[in-house]
Short mmCIF file of C-alpha atoms in Angstrom, two decimals:
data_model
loop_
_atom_site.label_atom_id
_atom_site.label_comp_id
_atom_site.label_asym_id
_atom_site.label_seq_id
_atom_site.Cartn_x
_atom_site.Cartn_y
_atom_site.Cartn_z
CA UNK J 1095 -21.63 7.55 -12.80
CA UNK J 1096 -20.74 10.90 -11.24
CA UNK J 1097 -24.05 10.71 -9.88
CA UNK J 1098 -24.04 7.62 -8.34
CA UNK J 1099 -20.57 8.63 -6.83
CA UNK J 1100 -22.16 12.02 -5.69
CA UNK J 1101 -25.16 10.46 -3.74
CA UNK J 1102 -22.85 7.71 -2.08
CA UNK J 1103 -20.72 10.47 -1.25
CA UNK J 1104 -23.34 12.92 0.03
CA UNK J 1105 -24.84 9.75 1.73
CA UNK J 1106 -21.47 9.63 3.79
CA UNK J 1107 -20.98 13.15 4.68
CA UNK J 1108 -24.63 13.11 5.78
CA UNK J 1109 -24.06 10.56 7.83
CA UNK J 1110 -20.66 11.71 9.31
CA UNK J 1111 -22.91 15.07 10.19
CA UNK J 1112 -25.64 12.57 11.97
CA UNK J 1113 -22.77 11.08 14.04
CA UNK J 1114 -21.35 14.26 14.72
CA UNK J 1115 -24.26 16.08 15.84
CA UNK J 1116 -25.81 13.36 17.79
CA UNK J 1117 -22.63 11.66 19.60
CA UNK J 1118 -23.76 8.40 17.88
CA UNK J 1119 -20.76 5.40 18.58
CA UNK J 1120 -20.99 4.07 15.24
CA UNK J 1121 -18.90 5.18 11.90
CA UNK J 1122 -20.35 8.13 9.71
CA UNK J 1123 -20.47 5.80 6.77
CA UNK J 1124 -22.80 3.30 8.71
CA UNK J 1125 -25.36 5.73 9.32
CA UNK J 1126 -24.72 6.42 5.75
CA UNK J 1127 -25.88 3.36 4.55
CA UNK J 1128 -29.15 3.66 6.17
CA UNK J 1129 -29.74 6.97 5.20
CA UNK J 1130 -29.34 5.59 1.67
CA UNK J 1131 -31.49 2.63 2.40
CA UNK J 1132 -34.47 4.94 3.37
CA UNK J 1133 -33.54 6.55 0.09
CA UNK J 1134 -34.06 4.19 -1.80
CA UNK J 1135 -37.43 2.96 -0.13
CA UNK J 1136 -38.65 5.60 -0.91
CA UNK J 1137 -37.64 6.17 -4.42
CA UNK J 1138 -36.93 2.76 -5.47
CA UNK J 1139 -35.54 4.03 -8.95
CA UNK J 1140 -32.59 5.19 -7.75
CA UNK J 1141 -31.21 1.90 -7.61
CA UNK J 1142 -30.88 2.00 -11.05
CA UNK J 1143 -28.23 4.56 -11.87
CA UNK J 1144 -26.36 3.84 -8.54
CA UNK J 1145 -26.48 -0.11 -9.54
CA UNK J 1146 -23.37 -0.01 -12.46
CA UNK J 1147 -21.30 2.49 -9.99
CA UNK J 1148 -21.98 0.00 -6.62
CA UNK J 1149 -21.67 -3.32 -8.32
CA UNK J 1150 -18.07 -2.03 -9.43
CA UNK J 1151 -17.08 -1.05 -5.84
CA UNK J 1152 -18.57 -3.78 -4.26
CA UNK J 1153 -17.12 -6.58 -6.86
CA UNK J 1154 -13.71 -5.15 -6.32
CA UNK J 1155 -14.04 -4.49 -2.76
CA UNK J 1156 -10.85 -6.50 -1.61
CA UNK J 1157 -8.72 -3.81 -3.26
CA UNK J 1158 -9.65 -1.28 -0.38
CA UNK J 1159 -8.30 -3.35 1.83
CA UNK J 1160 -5.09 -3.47 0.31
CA UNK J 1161 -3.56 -0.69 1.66
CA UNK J 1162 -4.49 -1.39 5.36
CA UNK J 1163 -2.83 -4.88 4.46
CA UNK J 1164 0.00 -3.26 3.36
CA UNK J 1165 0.14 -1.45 6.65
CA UNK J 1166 0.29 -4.22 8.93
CA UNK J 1167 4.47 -3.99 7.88
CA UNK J 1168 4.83 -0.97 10.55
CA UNK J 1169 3.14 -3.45 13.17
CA UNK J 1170 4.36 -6.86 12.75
CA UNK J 1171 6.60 -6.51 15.45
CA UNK J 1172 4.04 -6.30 17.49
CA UNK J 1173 3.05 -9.68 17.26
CA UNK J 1174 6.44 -10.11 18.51
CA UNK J 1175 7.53 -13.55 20.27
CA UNK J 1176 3.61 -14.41 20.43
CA UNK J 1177 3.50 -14.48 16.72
CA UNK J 1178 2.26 -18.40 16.50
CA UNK J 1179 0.56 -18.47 19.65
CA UNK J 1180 -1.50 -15.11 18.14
CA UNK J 1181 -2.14 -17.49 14.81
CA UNK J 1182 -3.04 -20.14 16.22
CA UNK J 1183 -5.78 -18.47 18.28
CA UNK J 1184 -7.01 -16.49 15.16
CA UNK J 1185 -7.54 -19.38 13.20
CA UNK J 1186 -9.11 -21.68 15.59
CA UNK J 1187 -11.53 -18.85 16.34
CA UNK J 1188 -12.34 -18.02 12.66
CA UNK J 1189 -13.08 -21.71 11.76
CA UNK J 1190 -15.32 -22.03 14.74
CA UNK J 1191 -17.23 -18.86 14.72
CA UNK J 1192 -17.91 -19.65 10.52
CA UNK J 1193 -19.18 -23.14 11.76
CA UNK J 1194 -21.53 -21.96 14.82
CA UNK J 1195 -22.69 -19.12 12.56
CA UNK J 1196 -23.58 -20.69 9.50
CA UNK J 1197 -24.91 -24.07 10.85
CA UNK J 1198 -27.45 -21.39 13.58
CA UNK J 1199 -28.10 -20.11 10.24
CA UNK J 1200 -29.24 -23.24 8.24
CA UNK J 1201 -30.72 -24.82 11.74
CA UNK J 1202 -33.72 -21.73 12.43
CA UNK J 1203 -33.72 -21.45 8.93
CA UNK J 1204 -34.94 -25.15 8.62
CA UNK J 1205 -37.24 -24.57 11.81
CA UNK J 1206 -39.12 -22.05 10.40
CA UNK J 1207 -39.79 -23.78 7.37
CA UNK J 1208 -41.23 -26.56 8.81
CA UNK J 1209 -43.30 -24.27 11.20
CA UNK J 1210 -44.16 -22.54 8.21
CA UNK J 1211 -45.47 -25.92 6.31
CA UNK J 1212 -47.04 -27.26 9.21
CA UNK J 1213 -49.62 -24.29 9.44
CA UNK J 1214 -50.00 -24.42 5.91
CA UNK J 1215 -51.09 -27.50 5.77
CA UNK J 1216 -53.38 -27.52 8.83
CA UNK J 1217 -56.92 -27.65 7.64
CA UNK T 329 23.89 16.28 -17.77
CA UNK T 330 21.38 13.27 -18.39
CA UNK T 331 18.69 12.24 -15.81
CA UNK T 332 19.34 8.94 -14.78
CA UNK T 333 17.31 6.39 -13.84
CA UNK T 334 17.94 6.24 -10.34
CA UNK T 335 17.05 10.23 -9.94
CA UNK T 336 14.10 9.65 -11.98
CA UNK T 337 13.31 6.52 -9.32
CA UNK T 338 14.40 9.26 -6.70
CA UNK T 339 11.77 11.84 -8.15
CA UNK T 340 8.69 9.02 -8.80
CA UNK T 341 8.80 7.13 -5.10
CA UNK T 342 8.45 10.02 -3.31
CA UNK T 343 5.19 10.77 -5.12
CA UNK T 344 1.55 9.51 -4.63
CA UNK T 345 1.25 8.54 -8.10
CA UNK T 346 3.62 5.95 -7.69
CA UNK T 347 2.29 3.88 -4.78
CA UNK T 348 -1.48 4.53 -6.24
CA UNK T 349 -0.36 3.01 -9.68
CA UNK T 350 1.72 0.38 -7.71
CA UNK T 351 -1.41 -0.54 -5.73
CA UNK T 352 -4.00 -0.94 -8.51
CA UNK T 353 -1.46 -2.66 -11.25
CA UNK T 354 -0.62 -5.24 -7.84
CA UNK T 355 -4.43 -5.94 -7.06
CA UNK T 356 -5.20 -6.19 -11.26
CA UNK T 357 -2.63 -9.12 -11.30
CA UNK T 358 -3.21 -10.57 -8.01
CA UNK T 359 -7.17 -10.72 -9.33
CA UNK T 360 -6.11 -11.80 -13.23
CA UNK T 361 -4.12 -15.07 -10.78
CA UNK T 362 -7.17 -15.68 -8.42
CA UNK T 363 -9.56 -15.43 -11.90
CA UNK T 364 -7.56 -17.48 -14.24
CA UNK T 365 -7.69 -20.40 -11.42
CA UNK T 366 -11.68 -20.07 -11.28
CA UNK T 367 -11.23 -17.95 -7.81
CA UNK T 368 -10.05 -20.46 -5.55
CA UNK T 369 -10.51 -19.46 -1.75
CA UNK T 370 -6.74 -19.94 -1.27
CA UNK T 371 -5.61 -17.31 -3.69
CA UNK T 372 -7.43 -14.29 -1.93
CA UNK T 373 -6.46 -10.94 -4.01
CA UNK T 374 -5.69 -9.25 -0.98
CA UNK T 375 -2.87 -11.22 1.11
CA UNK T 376 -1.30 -11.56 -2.81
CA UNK T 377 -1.20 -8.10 -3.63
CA UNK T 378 -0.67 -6.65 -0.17
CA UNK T 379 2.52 -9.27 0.09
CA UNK T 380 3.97 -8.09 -3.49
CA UNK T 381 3.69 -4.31 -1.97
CA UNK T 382 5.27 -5.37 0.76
CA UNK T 383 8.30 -6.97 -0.44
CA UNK T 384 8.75 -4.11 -3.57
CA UNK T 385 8.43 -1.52 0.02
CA UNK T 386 11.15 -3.33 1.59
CA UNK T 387 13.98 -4.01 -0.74
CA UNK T 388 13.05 -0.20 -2.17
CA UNK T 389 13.57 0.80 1.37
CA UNK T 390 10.51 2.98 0.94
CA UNK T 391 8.39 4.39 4.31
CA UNK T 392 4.81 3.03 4.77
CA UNK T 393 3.73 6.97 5.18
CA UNK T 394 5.37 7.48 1.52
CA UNK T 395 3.71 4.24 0.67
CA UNK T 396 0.55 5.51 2.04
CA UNK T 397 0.76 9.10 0.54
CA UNK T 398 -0.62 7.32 -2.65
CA UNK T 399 -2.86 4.54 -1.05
CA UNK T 400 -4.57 6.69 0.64
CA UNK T 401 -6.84 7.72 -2.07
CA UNK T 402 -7.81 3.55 -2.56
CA UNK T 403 -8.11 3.31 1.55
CA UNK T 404 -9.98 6.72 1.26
CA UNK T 405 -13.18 4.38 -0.93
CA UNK T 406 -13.97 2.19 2.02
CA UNK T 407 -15.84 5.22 3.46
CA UNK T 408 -18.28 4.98 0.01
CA UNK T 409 -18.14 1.25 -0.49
CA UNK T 410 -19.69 1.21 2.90
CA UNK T 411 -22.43 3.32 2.14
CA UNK T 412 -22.81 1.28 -1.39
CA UNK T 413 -23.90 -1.95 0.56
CA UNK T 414 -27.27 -0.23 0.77
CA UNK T 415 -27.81 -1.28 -2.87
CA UNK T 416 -27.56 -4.90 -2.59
CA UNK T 417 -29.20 -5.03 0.84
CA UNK T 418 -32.32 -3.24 -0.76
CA UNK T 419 -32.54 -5.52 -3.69
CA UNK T 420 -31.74 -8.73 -1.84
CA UNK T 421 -34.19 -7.10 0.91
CA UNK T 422 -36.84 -10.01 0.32
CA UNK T 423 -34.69 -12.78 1.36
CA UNK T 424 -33.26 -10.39 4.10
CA UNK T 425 -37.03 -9.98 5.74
CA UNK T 426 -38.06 -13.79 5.88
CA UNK T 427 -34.39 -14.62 7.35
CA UNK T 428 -34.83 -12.37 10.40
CA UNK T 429 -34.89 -14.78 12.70
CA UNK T 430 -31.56 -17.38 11.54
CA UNK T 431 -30.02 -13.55 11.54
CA UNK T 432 -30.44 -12.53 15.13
CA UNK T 433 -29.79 -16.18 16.34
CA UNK T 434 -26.76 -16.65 14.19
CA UNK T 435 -25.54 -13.28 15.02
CA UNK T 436 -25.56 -13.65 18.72
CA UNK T 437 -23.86 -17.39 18.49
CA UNK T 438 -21.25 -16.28 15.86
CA UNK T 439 -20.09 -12.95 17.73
CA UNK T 440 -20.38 -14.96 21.03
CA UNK T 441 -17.97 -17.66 19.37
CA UNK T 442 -15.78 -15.32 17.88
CA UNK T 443 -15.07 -13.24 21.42
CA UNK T 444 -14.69 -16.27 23.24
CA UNK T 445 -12.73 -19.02 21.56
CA UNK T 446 -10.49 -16.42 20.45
CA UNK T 447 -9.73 -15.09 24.58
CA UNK T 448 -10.33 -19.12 25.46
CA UNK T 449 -6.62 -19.93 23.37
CA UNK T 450 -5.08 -16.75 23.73
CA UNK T 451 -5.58 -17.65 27.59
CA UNK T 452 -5.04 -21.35 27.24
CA UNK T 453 -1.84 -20.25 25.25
CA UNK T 454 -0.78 -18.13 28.70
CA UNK T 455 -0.93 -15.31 26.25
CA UNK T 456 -0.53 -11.72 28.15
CA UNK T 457 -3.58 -9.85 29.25
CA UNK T 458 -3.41 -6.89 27.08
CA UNK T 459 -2.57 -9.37 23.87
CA UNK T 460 -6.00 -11.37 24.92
CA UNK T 461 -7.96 -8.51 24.92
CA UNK T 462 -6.25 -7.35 21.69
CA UNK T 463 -7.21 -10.58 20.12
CA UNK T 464 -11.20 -10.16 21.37
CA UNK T 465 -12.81 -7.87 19.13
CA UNK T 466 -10.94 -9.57 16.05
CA UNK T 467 -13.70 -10.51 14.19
CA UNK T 468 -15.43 -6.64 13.86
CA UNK T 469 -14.23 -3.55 11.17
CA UNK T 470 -10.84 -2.10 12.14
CA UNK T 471 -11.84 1.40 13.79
CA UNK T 472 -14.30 -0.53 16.06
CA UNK T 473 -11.68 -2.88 17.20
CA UNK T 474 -9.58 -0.14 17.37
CA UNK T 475 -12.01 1.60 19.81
CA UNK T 476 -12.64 -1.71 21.63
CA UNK T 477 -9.04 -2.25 22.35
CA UNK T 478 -8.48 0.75 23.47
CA UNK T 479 -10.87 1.41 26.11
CA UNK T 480 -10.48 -2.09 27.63
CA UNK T 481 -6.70 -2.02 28.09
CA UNK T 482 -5.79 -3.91 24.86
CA UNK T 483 -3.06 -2.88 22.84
CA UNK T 484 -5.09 -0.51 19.62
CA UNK T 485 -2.45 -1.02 16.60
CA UNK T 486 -2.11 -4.76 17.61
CA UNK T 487 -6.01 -4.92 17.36
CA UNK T 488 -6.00 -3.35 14.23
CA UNK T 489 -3.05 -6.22 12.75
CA UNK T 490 -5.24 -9.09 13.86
CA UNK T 491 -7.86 -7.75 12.63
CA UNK T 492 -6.85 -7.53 8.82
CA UNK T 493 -5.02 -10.91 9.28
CA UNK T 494 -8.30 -12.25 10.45
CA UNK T 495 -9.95 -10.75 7.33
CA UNK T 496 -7.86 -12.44 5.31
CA UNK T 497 -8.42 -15.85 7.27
CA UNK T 498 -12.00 -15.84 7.00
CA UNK T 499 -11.81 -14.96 3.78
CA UNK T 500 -9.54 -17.78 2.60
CA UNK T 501 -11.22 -20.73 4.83
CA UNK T 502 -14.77 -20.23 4.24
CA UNK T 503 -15.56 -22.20 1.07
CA UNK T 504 -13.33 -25.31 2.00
CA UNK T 505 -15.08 -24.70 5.65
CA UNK T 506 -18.28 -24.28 4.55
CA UNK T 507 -18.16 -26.68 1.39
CA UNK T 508 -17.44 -29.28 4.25
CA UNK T 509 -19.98 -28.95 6.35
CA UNK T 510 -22.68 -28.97 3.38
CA UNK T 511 -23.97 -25.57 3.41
CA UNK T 512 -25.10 -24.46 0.40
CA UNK T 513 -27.36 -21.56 1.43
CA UNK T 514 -25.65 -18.37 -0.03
CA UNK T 515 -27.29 -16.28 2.70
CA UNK T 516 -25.97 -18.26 5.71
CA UNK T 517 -22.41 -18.56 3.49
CA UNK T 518 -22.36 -14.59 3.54
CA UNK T 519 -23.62 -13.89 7.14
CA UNK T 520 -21.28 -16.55 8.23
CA UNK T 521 -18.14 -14.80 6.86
CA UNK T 522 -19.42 -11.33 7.40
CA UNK T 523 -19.89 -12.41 11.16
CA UNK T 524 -16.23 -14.11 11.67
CA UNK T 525 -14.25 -11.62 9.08
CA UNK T 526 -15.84 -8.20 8.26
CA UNK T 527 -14.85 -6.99 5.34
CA UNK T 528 -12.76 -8.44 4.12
CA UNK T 529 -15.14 -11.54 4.05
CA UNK T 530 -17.48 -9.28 2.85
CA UNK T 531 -15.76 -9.00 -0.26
CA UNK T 532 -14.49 -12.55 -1.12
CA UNK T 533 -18.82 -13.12 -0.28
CA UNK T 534 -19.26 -10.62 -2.98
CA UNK T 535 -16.79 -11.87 -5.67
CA UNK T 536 -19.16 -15.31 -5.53
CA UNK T 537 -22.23 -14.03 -4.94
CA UNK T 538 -24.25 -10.95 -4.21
CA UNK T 539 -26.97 -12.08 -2.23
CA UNK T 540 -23.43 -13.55 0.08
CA UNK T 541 -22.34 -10.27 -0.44
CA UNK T 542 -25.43 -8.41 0.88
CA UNK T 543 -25.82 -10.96 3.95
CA UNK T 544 -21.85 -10.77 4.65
CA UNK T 545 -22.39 -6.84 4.72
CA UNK T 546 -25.53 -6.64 7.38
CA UNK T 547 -23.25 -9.41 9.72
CA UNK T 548 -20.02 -7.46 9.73
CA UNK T 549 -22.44 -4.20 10.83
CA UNK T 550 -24.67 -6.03 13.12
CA UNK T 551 -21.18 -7.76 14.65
CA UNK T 552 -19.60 -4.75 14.80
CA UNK T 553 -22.48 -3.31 16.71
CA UNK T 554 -23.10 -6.24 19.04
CA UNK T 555 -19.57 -7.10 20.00
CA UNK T 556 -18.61 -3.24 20.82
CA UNK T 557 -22.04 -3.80 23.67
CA UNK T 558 -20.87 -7.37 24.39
CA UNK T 559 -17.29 -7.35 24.57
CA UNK T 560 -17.03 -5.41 28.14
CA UNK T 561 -19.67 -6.85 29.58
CA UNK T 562 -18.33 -10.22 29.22
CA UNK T 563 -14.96 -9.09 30.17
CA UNK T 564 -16.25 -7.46 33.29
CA UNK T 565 -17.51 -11.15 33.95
CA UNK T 566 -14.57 -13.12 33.12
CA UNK T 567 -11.80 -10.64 34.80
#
């Protein structure tokens, strides 16, 4: 476990260092990711002692985002006399982007099966 | 002289022990409710245990920074869990590879959606220019919005607000959405939600499946990517 946690870790400050160095406009823990993605391509066994430490984090990943949740207190004001208006907006725009997203998905997804079947089964 | 309870409250809330414990006992429960009803969509762990916190903060009278003193260390594993997603995506990289092109398509659509719908009410609403561009990059990771926000005249801490509650309503509308319009494909279910509610789509994709999970994950980077490039090129169009 501590060496799962050390590699993700080290993964992160490696990428922080990346972002640094090269002015990159993405987070540190982004380019962390990949860096740990070409680890693991390249020694594919790693997965296997970082597997029990990520599928912990990554089940229980809506408790990081409880204390930013929290934090939205401070800034509630904010939304002010717009507060419904700001809702309303929100939501309508969440539905809608799910929709369009997922049904793009499914659609090409369904085209390039069919593609797929049709060259297959051209003689 | 006996301590009392109140200068033993006095001592405890001003340390980070406190809020940490606070935070983990109110996400255990809020998790053991959203478990025992077989994970409903509705009952999302984080708008129940971030609302507990909330009200305990308010009638304690206690700061956010004191609050946050202890949280920190919880907010501090986003940084990690981030770099964990490589896991999944490598072992769900099969499925990733043939999908490439629904990705790209979806991903340009969905972000494309997201940016303008949400600007389309805010301005039908007669919403405030700063507020609409506030409400824009909604649908990416908080320190991108942040950014985005910032450098287009937006309104940065508002950005960062609707972006959790957008989290949180993505999160909480996506099986009843999705359920309804018959999509049963857990890899269009995840990129879906990771497009439209970053992370915190990311995890509710997670908590019902991982290949979900590992799709939600590549959308919320790939839409955090796109709509930081997008976003003021279509504002220099529209303004």
């Amino acid at each position: 476990m501590i060496q799962a946690l050390a590699l993700l870790l080290g993964s992160q400050l490696a990428g922080e260092a990346v972002v640094r160095f090269l002015g990159l406009p993405v987070p540190g823990p982004v380019i962390g990711l990949v860096l740990l993605l070409g680890l693991l391509f390249v020694r594919p066994a790693t997965a296997n002692f970082l597997k029990p430490v990520t599928d912990v984090i990554l089940k229980n990943l809506s408790l990081l985002f409880v204390p930013a949740a929290v934090g939205i207190i401070q800034h509630l004001g904010l939304l002010g006399e717009y507060g419904l208006q700001i809702l309303l907006a929100l939501t309508v725009s969440t539905i809608v982007a799910m929709a369009v997203s997922a049904l793009v998905f499914v659609g090409l997804s369904r085209l390039m099966k069919r593609r797929g079947g049709a060259e297959k089964s051209a003689p | 002289m006996t301590t009392s309870v109140f200068d033993i409250w006095v001592y405890l809330s001003a340390r980070p022990l406190l809020w940490l414990t606070a935070t983990l006992i109110a996400y255990v429960i809020a998790d053991a409710i959203a478990e025992h009803f077989n994970r409903p969509a509705i009952l999302n762990p984080v708008p129940m245990a971030a609302g507990a916190l909330i009200i305990i903060l308010s009638v304690s009278g206690t700061p956010f920074s004191t609050y946050f003193e202890g949280a920190q260390f919880i907010h501090f594993l986003l940084g990690p869990a981030t770099v964990a997603l490589a896991v999944p995506l490598f072992q769900h990289i099969g499925p990733v590879r043939r999908n490439l092109l629904p990705m790209a398509g979806a991903l340009v659509a969905g972000s494309l959606t997201a940016i303008m719908t949400a600007m389309g009410v805010a301005w039908a609403l007669s919403l405030p220019l700063p507020v609409i561009i506030s409400i824009a990059p909604k649908s990416v990771t908080t320190p991108i919005a942040m950014g985005i926000a910032e450098t287009l005249g937006g309104i940065p801490t508002l950005a960062a607000v609707l972006v959790i509650l957008t989290g949180i309503l993505g999160a909480t509308l996506v099986t009843p959405l999705l359920n309804l319009l018959r999509i049963k494909d857990y890899a269009a279910r995840g990129f879906a939600v990771g497009i439209a509610a970053h992370g915190i789509g990311t995890a509710r994709a997670f908590q019902v499946n991982e290949m979900a999970g590992a799709f939600a994950g590549i959308a919320m980077g790939l839409n955090g990517a796109l709509t930081a490039f997008l976003l003021p090129l279509l504002l220099w169009l529209v303004l």
